[in-house]
Coordinates of C-alpha atoms and ligand atoms in Angstrom, one line a residue:
Chain A
M1 CA 101.0 131.4 116.2
S2 CA 101.6 128.5 118.5
T3 CA 98.1 128.9 120.0
V4 CA 96.5 127.0 117.1
E5 CA 95.1 123.7 118.4
L6 CA 96.6 120.7 116.6
P7 CA 95.0 117.4 116.2
R8 CA 96.8 114.7 118.2
I9 CA 98.6 112.1 116.2
S10 CA 97.2 108.7 116.9
R11 CA 99.6 105.9 116.3
T12 CA 96.8 103.3 116.2
R13 CA 94.9 105.4 113.6
A14 CA 98.1 105.9 111.5
T15 CA 98.8 102.2 111.6
S16 CA 95.3 101.2 110.7
A17 CA 95.3 103.8 107.9
S18 CA 98.4 102.2 106.5
L19 CA 96.9 98.7 106.8
R20 CA 93.8 99.9 105.0
L21 CA 95.8 101.5 102.2
S22 CA 97.8 98.3 101.8
F23 CA 94.5 96.4 101.4
L24 CA 93.1 98.9 98.9
M25 CA 96.3 98.7 96.9
F26 CA 96.2 94.9 97.0
M27 CA 92.7 94.9 95.7
A28 CA 93.6 97.2 92.9
D29 CA 96.6 95.3 91.7
P30 CA 96.1 91.7 90.5
Q31 CA 99.9 91.0 90.2
W32 CA 99.9 90.4 93.9
L33 CA 97.7 87.3 93.4
I34 CA 100.7 85.3 92.2
P35 CA 102.9 85.4 95.4
S36 CA 100.0 85.5 97.8
M37 CA 97.6 82.9 96.3
I38 CA 99.5 80.7 93.8
A39 CA 102.8 80.3 95.6
P40 CA 101.1 78.7 98.7
V41 CA 99.5 76.1 96.4
V42 CA 102.8 75.2 94.9
F43 CA 104.6 75.1 98.3
G44 CA 101.8 73.0 99.7
L45 CA 102.0 70.4 97.0
V46 CA 105.9 70.2 97.0
A47 CA 105.9 69.9 100.8
F48 CA 103.3 67.1 100.7
E49 CA 105.4 65.1 98.3
L50 CA 108.6 65.8 100.3
F51 CA 107.3 64.7 103.7
R52 CA 105.0 61.9 102.5
G53 CA 105.5 58.7 104.5
S54 CA 107.9 60.3 107.0
G55 CA 106.0 59.2 110.1
P56 CA 102.5 59.8 111.5
Y57 CA 102.8 63.6 111.7
F58 CA 104.1 64.1 108.1
L59 CA 101.0 66.2 107.3
T60 CA 101.8 68.7 110.1
Y61 CA 105.4 68.8 108.9
A62 CA 104.3 69.6 105.4
I63 CA 101.8 72.3 106.5
L64 CA 104.4 74.0 108.8
G65 CA 107.2 73.7 106.2
A66 CA 105.1 75.1 103.3
G67 CA 103.3 77.5 105.5
M68 CA 106.6 79.0 106.7
M69 CA 108.0 79.1 103.2
S70 CA 105.1 81.1 102.0
M71 CA 104.8 83.3 105.0
W72 CA 108.4 84.1 105.3
G73 CA 108.5 85.4 101.7
Q74 CA 105.2 87.1 102.1
T75 CA 106.1 89.0 105.3
L76 CA 109.7 89.8 104.6
Y77 CA 109.7 90.3 100.9
G78 CA 106.3 91.9 101.0
S79 CA 107.1 94.4 103.7
G80 CA 110.3 95.5 102.0
W81 CA 108.5 95.6 98.7
A82 CA 105.8 97.9 100.1
I83 CA 108.4 100.5 101.0
G84 CA 110.1 100.1 97.7
Q85 CA 106.8 100.9 96.1
D86 CA 106.5 104.0 98.2
R87 CA 109.8 105.1 96.8
E88 CA 108.7 104.3 93.3
F89 CA 105.4 106.2 93.6
G90 CA 107.2 109.1 95.2
T91 CA 104.9 108.8 98.2
L92 CA 107.7 108.2 100.6
E93 CA 108.5 111.9 100.8
P94 CA 105.0 113.1 101.8
T95 CA 104.7 110.2 104.2
V96 CA 108.0 110.9 105.9
Q97 CA 107.1 114.6 105.9
S98 CA 103.9 113.9 107.8
P99 CA 103.9 114.1 111.6
T100 CA 103.4 110.4 112.0
P101 CA 106.7 108.5 112.8
Y102 CA 107.4 106.4 109.7
V103 CA 107.7 103.2 111.8
Y104 CA 103.9 103.2 112.4
V105 CA 103.3 103.4 108.7
V106 CA 105.6 100.4 108.2
L107 CA 103.8 98.6 111.0
G108 CA 100.5 98.9 109.1
R109 CA 102.1 97.6 105.9
V110 CA 103.7 94.7 107.8
L111 CA 100.4 93.8 109.5
W112 CA 98.8 93.6 106.1
N113 CA 101.5 91.2 105.1
V114 CA 100.7 89.2 108.2
V115 CA 97.1 89.0 107.2
S116 CA 97.9 87.9 103.6
G117 CA 100.6 85.5 105.1
L118 CA 97.8 84.0 107.2
I119 CA 95.7 83.6 104.1
G120 CA 98.6 81.9 102.4
G121 CA 98.9 79.6 105.4
A122 CA 95.3 78.7 105.2
I123 CA 95.7 78.0 101.5
V124 CA 98.6 75.7 102.2
Y125 CA 96.5 73.9 104.8
L126 CA 93.6 73.4 102.3
V127 CA 96.0 72.2 99.6
V128 CA 97.7 69.6 101.9
L129 CA 94.3 68.6 103.2
A130 CA 93.1 68.0 99.6
A131 CA 96.2 66.1 98.6
A132 CA 96.1 63.9 101.7
G133 CA 92.3 63.4 101.7
S134 CA 92.1 63.6 105.5
P135 CA 93.0 66.3 108.0
P136 CA 96.3 66.1 109.9
T137 CA 96.2 64.9 113.5
V138 CA 96.7 68.0 115.7
P139 CA 96.5 67.4 119.4
D140 CA 95.5 71.0 120.3
P141 CA 93.9 72.7 117.3
I142 CA 93.0 75.9 119.1
G143 CA 96.4 76.2 120.6
F144 CA 97.8 75.5 117.1
V145 CA 95.9 78.4 115.6
V146 CA 96.9 80.8 118.4
L147 CA 100.5 79.9 118.1
F148 CA 100.3 80.2 114.3
V149 CA 99.3 83.8 114.7
F150 CA 102.0 84.3 117.3
V151 CA 104.6 83.0 114.8
M152 CA 103.3 85.5 112.3
L153 CA 103.7 88.4 114.7
T154 CA 107.3 87.4 115.4
L155 CA 107.8 87.3 111.7
A156 CA 106.3 90.8 111.5
S157 CA 109.0 92.1 113.9
V158 CA 111.6 90.9 111.4
G159 CA 109.6 92.4 108.6
I160 CA 109.6 95.8 110.3
L161 CA 113.4 95.8 110.6
F162 CA 113.7 94.6 107.0
S163 CA 111.6 97.5 105.8
A164 CA 114.1 99.9 107.4
A165 CA 116.6 98.7 104.8
W166 CA 114.2 99.8 102.1
V167 CA 113.7 103.2 103.6
Y168 CA 117.5 103.4 104.0
T169 CA 118.4 102.8 100.4
R170 CA 116.8 102.4 97.1
Y171 CA 116.6 99.0 95.5
S172 CA 119.5 99.4 93.0
G173 CA 121.9 100.1 95.8
F174 CA 120.5 97.5 98.0
I175 CA 123.1 94.8 97.7
Q176 CA 125.9 97.3 98.1
N177 CA 124.5 98.7 101.2
V178 CA 123.6 95.6 103.1
G179 CA 126.9 95.5 104.9
E180 CA 126.4 99.1 106.0
F181 CA 122.9 98.4 107.1
A182 CA 123.9 95.3 109.0
F183 CA 126.0 97.6 111.2
Y184 CA 122.9 99.5 112.1
I185 CA 121.0 96.6 113.3
G186 CA 124.0 95.2 115.1
T187 CA 123.6 91.6 114.1
G188 CA 125.2 91.4 110.7
C189 CA 123.1 88.4 109.7
M190 CA 119.6 89.5 109.1
F191 CA 119.4 88.4 105.5
P192 CA 120.9 85.0 105.0
V193 CA 118.7 82.5 103.3
V194 CA 117.5 80.7 106.4
L195 CA 114.5 79.1 104.8
L196 CA 115.5 75.5 105.0
P197 CA 118.0 75.1 107.8
F198 CA 115.8 77.3 109.8
W199 CA 115.6 75.0 112.9
T200 CA 119.0 73.5 112.6
N201 CA 121.2 76.6 112.4
P202 CA 122.0 78.2 115.8
I203 CA 122.5 81.5 114.0
A204 CA 118.8 81.3 113.4
L205 CA 118.2 81.9 117.1
V206 CA 118.6 85.6 116.4
F207 CA 115.3 85.4 114.5
P208 CA 112.2 85.5 116.7
P209 CA 110.2 83.2 114.4
T210 CA 112.8 80.4 115.0
W211 CA 111.7 80.3 118.7
A212 CA 108.1 80.6 118.0
L213 CA 108.1 78.0 115.3
D214 CA 109.9 75.6 117.6
A215 CA 107.2 76.1 120.2
L216 CA 104.6 75.4 117.6
R217 CA 106.2 72.1 116.7
Y218 CA 106.2 71.1 120.3
L219 CA 102.5 71.7 120.4
A220 CA 101.6 70.1 117.1
I221 CA 103.9 67.1 117.0
P222 CA 104.0 64.8 120.0
G223 CA 107.5 63.5 120.7
Y224 CA 109.1 66.5 118.9
V225 CA 112.6 67.3 120.3
G226 CA 113.7 70.5 118.6
F227 CA 116.2 72.6 120.5
G228 CA 115.5 70.4 123.5
W229 CA 114.8 73.0 126.1
G230 CA 111.0 72.6 125.9
F231 CA 107.9 74.6 125.0
W232 CA 107.9 77.5 127.6
P233 CA 111.5 78.5 127.1
D234 CA 110.8 78.7 123.4
I235 CA 107.9 81.0 124.1
A236 CA 110.0 83.1 126.4
G237 CA 112.8 83.3 123.8
A238 CA 110.3 84.3 121.1
I239 CA 108.9 87.1 123.2
L240 CA 112.3 88.3 124.3
T241 CA 113.8 88.4 120.8
T242 CA 110.6 90.0 119.3
A243 CA 110.8 92.7 122.0
I244 CA 114.4 93.3 121.1
Y245 CA 113.5 93.6 117.4
V246 CA 110.8 96.0 118.1
A247 CA 113.0 98.1 120.4
I248 CA 115.8 98.2 117.7
A249 CA 113.2 99.1 115.1
G250 CA 112.1 102.1 117.2
T251 CA 115.6 103.6 117.2
V252 CA 116.7 102.3 113.8
F253 CA 113.9 104.1 112.0
K254 CA 114.8 107.5 113.6
R255 CA 118.4 107.0 112.6
V256 CA 117.5 105.7 109.1
E257 CA 115.3 108.8 108.7
L258 CA 118.2 111.1 109.6
H259 CA 120.4 109.2 107.2
V260 CA 118.1 109.6 104.2
L261 CA 117.3 113.2 105.1
S262 CA 121.0 114.0 104.9
K263 CA 121.5 112.0 101.8
G264 CA 118.4 113.4 100.2
D265 CA 117.4 110.5 98.0
L266 CA 113.9 109.7 99.4
S267 CA 112.3 110.0 96.0
D268 CA 114.9 107.9 94.1
Y269 CA 114.1 104.4 93.1
Chain B
M1 CA 104.5 136.5 118.3
T2 CA 103.2 138.0 115.1
D3 CA 106.5 139.8 114.4
V4 CA 108.3 136.5 114.1
P5 CA 108.9 135.9 110.4
A6 CA 107.2 132.9 109.0
I7 CA 110.4 131.8 107.4
E8 CA 113.9 132.9 108.3
V9 CA 116.9 131.4 106.4
R10 CA 120.5 132.2 107.3
G11 CA 123.5 131.1 105.3
I12 CA 122.0 127.8 104.1
T13 CA 124.2 125.7 102.0
R14 CA 123.6 122.2 100.6
V15 CA 126.0 119.9 98.9
F16 CA 125.0 116.7 97.1
E17 CA 127.6 114.1 96.9
S18 CA 126.7 111.2 94.7
R19 CA 128.5 108.1 93.6
K20 CA 127.7 106.3 90.4
G21 CA 128.9 102.9 89.1
F22 CA 129.8 99.8 90.9
L23 CA 133.4 99.0 90.1
F24 CA 134.6 102.3 88.8
R25 CA 132.9 104.7 91.1
E26 CA 132.4 108.2 89.9
H27 CA 132.1 110.9 92.4
T28 CA 130.0 114.0 91.7
R29 CA 129.6 116.9 93.9
T30 CA 126.9 119.5 93.4
E31 CA 126.6 122.7 95.4
A32 CA 122.9 123.1 95.1
L33 CA 122.7 126.0 97.6
R34 CA 125.7 128.3 98.3
G35 CA 124.7 130.5 101.2
V36 CA 121.0 131.5 101.0
D37 CA 119.5 134.2 103.2
L38 CA 115.8 134.8 103.1
T39 CA 113.1 136.3 105.3
V40 CA 109.4 135.8 104.6
R41 CA 106.9 137.6 106.8
S42 CA 103.8 136.0 108.0
G43 CA 100.6 135.9 105.9
S44 CA 101.9 136.6 102.4
I45 CA 102.9 134.8 99.2
Y46 CA 106.6 135.0 98.7
G47 CA 107.9 134.1 95.3
L48 CA 111.1 132.1 94.8
L49 CA 112.0 132.5 91.2
G50 CA 114.8 130.8 89.4
P51 CA 115.7 128.7 86.3
N52 CA 116.0 124.9 86.4
G53 CA 118.7 123.6 88.7
A54 CA 118.8 126.9 90.6
G55 CA 118.2 125.1 93.9
K56 CA 114.5 125.9 94.5
T57 CA 113.3 122.4 95.3
T58 CA 116.4 121.8 97.5
L59 CA 115.5 124.9 99.5
V60 CA 111.9 123.9 99.8
K61 CA 112.8 120.4 100.9
I62 CA 115.1 121.8 103.6
L63 CA 112.4 124.2 104.9
S64 CA 109.8 121.4 105.0
T65 CA 112.1 119.1 107.0
L66 CA 112.7 116.6 104.1
L67 CA 116.3 117.4 103.7
L68 CA 119.1 118.4 106.0
P69 CA 121.2 121.5 105.1
T70 CA 125.0 121.1 104.9
S71 CA 125.4 124.3 106.9
G72 CA 123.5 127.3 108.0
T73 CA 120.2 127.6 109.9
A74 CA 116.6 127.9 108.9
R75 CA 113.6 128.7 111.0
V76 CA 110.0 128.3 110.1
L77 CA 107.4 129.8 112.5
G78 CA 110.3 130.5 114.8
H79 CA 111.4 126.9 115.0
D80 CA 114.5 125.3 113.7
V81 CA 113.8 123.0 110.7
V82 CA 116.4 120.4 111.9
E83 CA 116.0 120.5 115.7
D84 CA 112.3 121.1 115.9
S85 CA 111.1 119.0 112.9
D86 CA 108.6 117.1 115.1
W87 CA 107.0 120.4 116.2
L88 CA 107.0 121.8 112.6
R89 CA 105.6 118.8 110.6
P90 CA 102.0 119.1 111.6
R91 CA 102.1 122.9 111.1
I92 CA 103.5 123.0 107.6
G93 CA 102.3 121.8 104.2
L94 CA 104.3 120.7 101.2
V95 CA 103.2 120.4 97.6
L96 CA 105.9 119.0 95.4
G97 CA 103.4 118.3 92.6
G98 CA 104.0 116.3 89.5
E99 CA 103.0 112.9 88.3
R100 CA 104.5 111.2 91.4
G101 CA 103.6 111.4 95.1
L102 CA 100.1 110.0 95.0
Y103 CA 98.7 106.5 95.2
N104 CA 97.5 106.1 91.7
R105 CA 95.6 102.9 92.1
V106 CA 93.2 104.2 94.7
S107 CA 90.7 107.0 94.6
A108 CA 91.4 110.7 95.4
R109 CA 89.3 110.4 98.5
D110 CA 91.2 107.4 99.8
N111 CA 94.5 109.2 99.2
L112 CA 93.2 112.1 101.3
R113 CA 91.8 109.7 104.0
Y114 CA 95.2 108.1 104.3
F115 CA 97.0 111.4 104.7
A116 CA 94.3 112.8 107.0
D117 CA 95.0 109.9 109.3
L118 CA 98.7 110.5 109.2
Y119 CA 98.0 114.1 110.2
G120 CA 95.8 112.9 113.0
L121 CA 92.6 114.6 111.8
P122 CA 89.9 113.3 114.2
G123 CA 87.6 110.7 112.7
A124 CA 84.5 112.8 112.8
E125 CA 86.1 115.8 111.3
R126 CA 88.0 113.8 108.7
E127 CA 85.3 113.2 106.1
E128 CA 84.0 116.8 106.4
R129 CA 87.4 118.3 106.0
I130 CA 88.1 116.0 103.0
T131 CA 84.9 117.1 101.3
A132 CA 85.7 120.7 102.1
V133 CA 89.2 120.6 100.5
L134 CA 87.9 118.6 97.5
E135 CA 85.3 121.4 97.0
R136 CA 88.1 124.0 97.4
V137 CA 90.1 122.5 94.5
D138 CA 87.0 121.6 92.5
L139 CA 87.5 117.8 92.5
V140 CA 84.3 116.7 94.2
S141 CA 82.9 115.0 91.1
A142 CA 86.1 113.0 90.6
A143 CA 86.7 112.2 94.2
D144 CA 85.9 108.6 94.0
R145 CA 87.7 107.9 90.8
R146 CA 91.2 106.3 90.7
V147 CA 93.9 108.8 90.5
E148 CA 95.5 107.0 87.6
E149 CA 92.6 108.3 85.5
F150 CA 93.3 111.9 86.4
S151 CA 94.8 114.5 84.1
R152 CA 97.9 116.3 85.0
G153 CA 95.9 119.3 86.2
M154 CA 93.6 117.2 88.4
K155 CA 96.6 115.5 90.0
Q156 CA 98.0 118.9 90.8
K157 CA 94.8 119.9 92.4
L158 CA 94.8 116.8 94.5
H159 CA 98.4 117.5 95.5
I160 CA 97.3 120.9 96.7
A161 CA 94.3 119.4 98.5
R162 CA 96.6 117.1 100.4
G163 CA 98.9 120.0 101.2
I164 CA 96.1 122.1 102.8
L165 CA 94.2 119.2 104.4
H166 CA 95.6 119.7 107.9
R167 CA 95.3 123.6 107.7
P168 CA 99.0 124.3 107.7
Q169 CA 100.2 127.7 108.8
V170 CA 103.0 127.7 106.2
L171 CA 102.6 126.1 102.8
F172 CA 105.4 125.3 100.4
L173 CA 104.4 125.1 96.7
D174 CA 107.1 123.9 94.4
E175 CA 106.4 124.9 90.8
P176 CA 102.7 124.4 91.1
T177 CA 102.0 125.0 87.4
I178 CA 104.8 123.2 85.8
G179 CA 103.7 120.8 83.1
L180 CA 100.1 122.0 83.1
D181 CA 98.1 123.2 80.1
P182 CA 97.4 126.9 80.1
K183 CA 93.8 126.5 81.4
S184 CA 94.8 124.3 84.3
A185 CA 97.7 126.5 85.1
R186 CA 95.4 129.5 85.3
E187 CA 93.0 127.6 87.5
T188 CA 95.9 126.6 89.8
R189 CA 97.1 130.2 90.1
K190 CA 93.6 131.3 91.0
L191 CA 93.5 128.6 93.6
V192 CA 96.8 129.7 95.1
R193 CA 95.7 133.3 95.3
S194 CA 92.6 132.2 97.2
L195 CA 94.6 130.3 99.7
V196 CA 96.1 133.5 101.1
S197 CA 92.7 134.6 102.4
D198 CA 93.0 131.7 104.9
G199 CA 95.9 133.5 106.4
V200 CA 98.4 130.9 105.4
T201 CA 101.9 132.0 104.5
I202 CA 103.0 130.6 101.1
L203 CA 106.4 130.1 99.7
L204 CA 105.9 129.5 96.0
T205 CA 108.7 128.6 93.6
T206 CA 108.5 129.1 89.9
H207 CA 110.6 129.6 86.8
Y208 CA 108.1 131.9 85.2
M209 CA 108.6 135.6 86.0
F210 CA 105.0 136.4 85.0
E211 CA 103.7 133.8 87.5
A212 CA 105.8 135.3 90.3
E213 CA 104.7 138.8 89.3
E214 CA 101.0 137.8 89.2
L215 CA 101.0 136.0 92.5
C216 CA 103.7 137.3 94.7
P217 CA 104.1 140.9 96.1
E218 CA 107.7 140.0 97.0
I219 CA 110.1 138.0 95.0
A220 CA 113.6 136.5 95.5
V221 CA 115.6 135.5 92.5
L222 CA 117.6 132.3 92.9
S223 CA 120.4 131.5 90.5
K224 CA 123.0 128.7 90.9
G225 CA 122.3 128.4 94.6
R226 CA 122.4 132.0 95.4
I227 CA 119.8 134.7 96.0
V228 CA 120.8 137.3 93.4
A229 CA 118.0 139.8 94.2
H230 CA 115.0 140.1 96.5
D231 CA 112.5 142.9 96.4
T232 CA 109.0 143.9 95.7
V233 CA 107.9 143.7 92.1
A234 CA 108.2 147.5 91.7
G235 CA 111.6 147.4 93.3
L236 CA 112.8 144.7 90.9
R237 CA 111.7 146.8 88.0
Q238 CA 114.0 149.5 89.0
L239 CA 116.9 147.2 89.8
V240 CA 118.3 146.9 86.3
G241 CA 118.7 150.5 85.2
G242 CA 116.3 152.4 82.9
D243 CA 112.9 151.3 81.9
R244 CA 113.5 151.3 78.2
T245 CA 114.7 148.5 75.9
L246 CA 115.5 148.7 72.2
E247 CA 115.3 145.8 69.8
A248 CA 116.9 145.6 66.4
E249 CA 116.1 142.8 64.0
A250 CA 117.6 141.8 60.7
Y251 CA 119.1 138.9 58.7
G252 CA 122.2 138.6 60.8
F253 CA 124.6 141.2 62.2
E254 CA 128.4 141.3 62.2
D255 CA 130.4 141.3 65.4
R256 CA 131.7 144.7 64.5
E257 CA 128.2 146.1 64.5
V258 CA 127.4 144.6 67.9
E259 CA 130.6 146.2 69.3
L260 CA 129.5 149.5 67.8
L261 CA 126.1 149.3 69.5
H262 CA 127.8 148.5 72.8
R263 CA 129.6 151.8 72.6
L264 CA 126.5 154.0 72.1
P265 CA 125.9 156.2 75.1
G266 CA 123.9 154.7 77.9
V267 CA 123.8 151.1 76.5
S268 CA 124.5 148.7 79.4
K269 CA 124.1 145.5 77.6
V270 CA 123.5 143.9 74.1
V271 CA 122.0 140.4 73.9
S272 CA 121.8 138.5 70.6
E273 CA 119.2 135.9 69.9
E274 CA 118.5 133.9 66.7
Y275 CA 115.0 133.6 65.3
G276 CA 115.2 131.3 62.3
P277 CA 117.0 133.3 59.7
R278 CA 116.6 136.5 61.7
T279 CA 118.7 137.8 64.5
R280 CA 117.4 140.1 67.3
L281 CA 119.7 142.3 69.3
T282 CA 118.2 143.5 72.6
L283 CA 119.8 146.7 74.0
R284 CA 119.3 147.6 77.6
L285 CA 119.5 151.3 78.2
R286 CA 120.8 152.9 81.4
S287 CA 119.9 156.5 80.3
P288 CA 117.7 158.0 77.6
E289 CA 120.4 159.5 75.2
T290 CA 120.2 156.7 72.7
T291 CA 117.1 156.4 70.6
A292 CA 115.7 154.0 67.9
S293 CA 117.0 156.3 65.1
D294 CA 120.5 156.3 66.6
V295 CA 120.5 152.5 66.4
E296 CA 119.2 152.6 62.8
A297 CA 122.0 155.0 61.9
A298 CA 124.6 152.7 63.5
L299 CA 123.4 149.8 61.4
P300 CA 123.5 151.0 57.7
G301 CA 123.1 148.6 54.8
H302 CA 120.5 146.2 56.3
S303 CA 117.6 146.2 53.9
E304 CA 115.1 144.4 56.3
L305 CA 116.2 146.2 59.5
S306 CA 113.5 146.9 62.0
V307 CA 114.2 148.8 65.3
R308 CA 111.6 149.4 68.0
E309 CA 111.5 150.6 71.5
R310 CA 109.6 148.9 74.3
R311 CA 109.3 149.1 78.0
T312 CA 111.7 146.9 79.9
S313 CA 109.7 143.9 81.2
L314 CA 110.2 142.0 84.4
E315 CA 111.2 139.1 82.2
D316 CA 114.1 141.2 80.9
V317 CA 115.1 142.0 84.5
Y318 CA 115.0 138.3 85.5
L319 CA 117.0 137.2 82.5
D320 CA 119.6 139.9 83.3
L321 CA 119.9 138.8 86.9
V322 CA 120.2 135.2 86.0
E323 CA 122.7 135.8 83.2
E324 CA 124.8 138.1 85.3
E325 CA 125.2 135.4 87.8
A326 CA 126.1 132.9 85.1
R327 CA 129.1 135.0 83.9
Ligands
LIG1 N1 119.3 114.2 95.4 C1 120.2 114.8 94.6 N2 121.4 114.3 94.4 C2 122.3 115.0 93.6 N3 122.1 116.2 93.1 C3 121.0 116.8 93.3 C4 119.9 116.1 94.1 N4 118.9 117.0 94.1 C5 119.2 118.1 93.4 N5 120.5 118.0 92.9 C6 121.2 119.0 92.2 O1 121.1 120.2 92.8 C7 120.9 121.3 91.9 C8 119.6 122.0 92.3 O2 118.5 121.2 92.1 P1 117.0 121.6 92.4 O3 117.0 122.1 93.8 O4 116.2 120.5 92.1 O5 116.8 122.9 91.4 P2 115.4 123.5 90.9 O6 114.3 123.0 91.8 O7 115.6 125.0 91.1 O8 115.3 123.1 89.5 C9 120.8 120.7 90.6 O9 122.1 120.8 90.0 C10 120.5 119.2 90.8 O10 121.0 118.4 89.8
LIG2 MG1 112.6 121.9 91.2

């Protein structure tokens, strides 16, 4: 019986299958257009008005502020929502039942949200550009784009952990279970609204994107002070916190899976 | 290795605790399985028969590593479903069926591609295998249509296609024909029968006796979380006494009359059912002493009385088993 040869599970293939499915679902469902395409336009315009006239780099401020707004929502909310959808469709059961560890499926979903977050960021850029009539002054445009993608990846690590909450519990019980879930991830403060005081609140240091974004500002805005410890410590902090998130996600998903298998509500929504 | 049973269940129980409400929490406790033992040998279709709520889906989910048992042990292919779930998952298939469980907005083929990747089917083999299973379930012509356009029967076929995609050694089919029109149900049963020739072991649940009888050489009857009988079809027939049943029909009977029938020699059971204005009494006979004319004689004064004798059907046996458990 055990002599039958089995195909090897490829994590990369599973992750890209999940990414591909997310894309297909996106293409098939126009309701996604609102958060991913229209919201960045609104954020871009609001940020432009908000930062107008506040120094020579106000355009960069506007782009980063609005870009983060749209990407934060896109990555975190979008990732959780994808899992919520799996619950709703009843596809969470066959997916969990497959030999691929669920975290790789989540990774694919989150990566799709990174891609659509980047599209949102590009839209913000174009909107602010159109409103200002001239491009912002960026000292190192290539470094800027590279760091922008880096910020997205640190965001993705938060998205993966956030998704675990959706596997853990169905939406209606979400609020009730947040406290319980926070215990699992050990920080207790994964879900505060940190959108605006993002770079002023020291609690925000538990979020990898805080570090990455600070580094991005160093690069894009000459004379930027930020946390005050400079560009490279920011990069190191971002990499370290992201690694910790990924490591936690690895164990949390196994535990979350055991929890839902014992509760038996994988198909509830 | 071949003498290891495909499925071996010992003393499995499962309790569901659920809480409802936010401020005033209401606790409910359901014992879905109360000590189930079951052995399924390799290479056959085994039927798990039981009414709604008997615990069929619960047992299937435990065996397919989707749910943890509260107590007891279960082995599939000789491996523990809790401890060795990583070993088992690529080797077993699960078909829960129904309207849910598929990505409705994408095509059937894309659904299968996704799951093929999760099962690690090598890229080159993937498309070939997908076409093969689509042919198997007769969905080739609809393969590139969105699943939301599919009928219930087509969705069920796609569920089965997904279940067999990775060539599992054990396949769990949970009520594969529920909700299907008679034609689709027949096609699905035909498909299930054809799967055994691949050498796969199938555990099929159903609440239709005729379906279990048609597909499964061996059957276990599950009622309220317990196995109340397990045997071959022939064995089950003999289980509930004699092979004759008498039916008496008229416009209502009095309790006194039912009592009287109960006391006739060899009568083990009298079941009363209403059919519009008519009432039917079904008498199960343990021995041949009582005949149709005895029953007629015991029920004088009914102008429209009809009494007939028929063979006890497996359906009768099943209802008896499930009812006995209920009392
Ligand atoms: N997730 C769950 N939470 C609470 N009760 C459940 C859950 N799943 C099943 N049950 C209960 O367990 C019993 C058996 O259910 P099930 O296994 O679905 O039966 P069947 O498949 O034979 O119809 C039922 O009383 C059902 O209400
Ligand atoms: Mg069921």
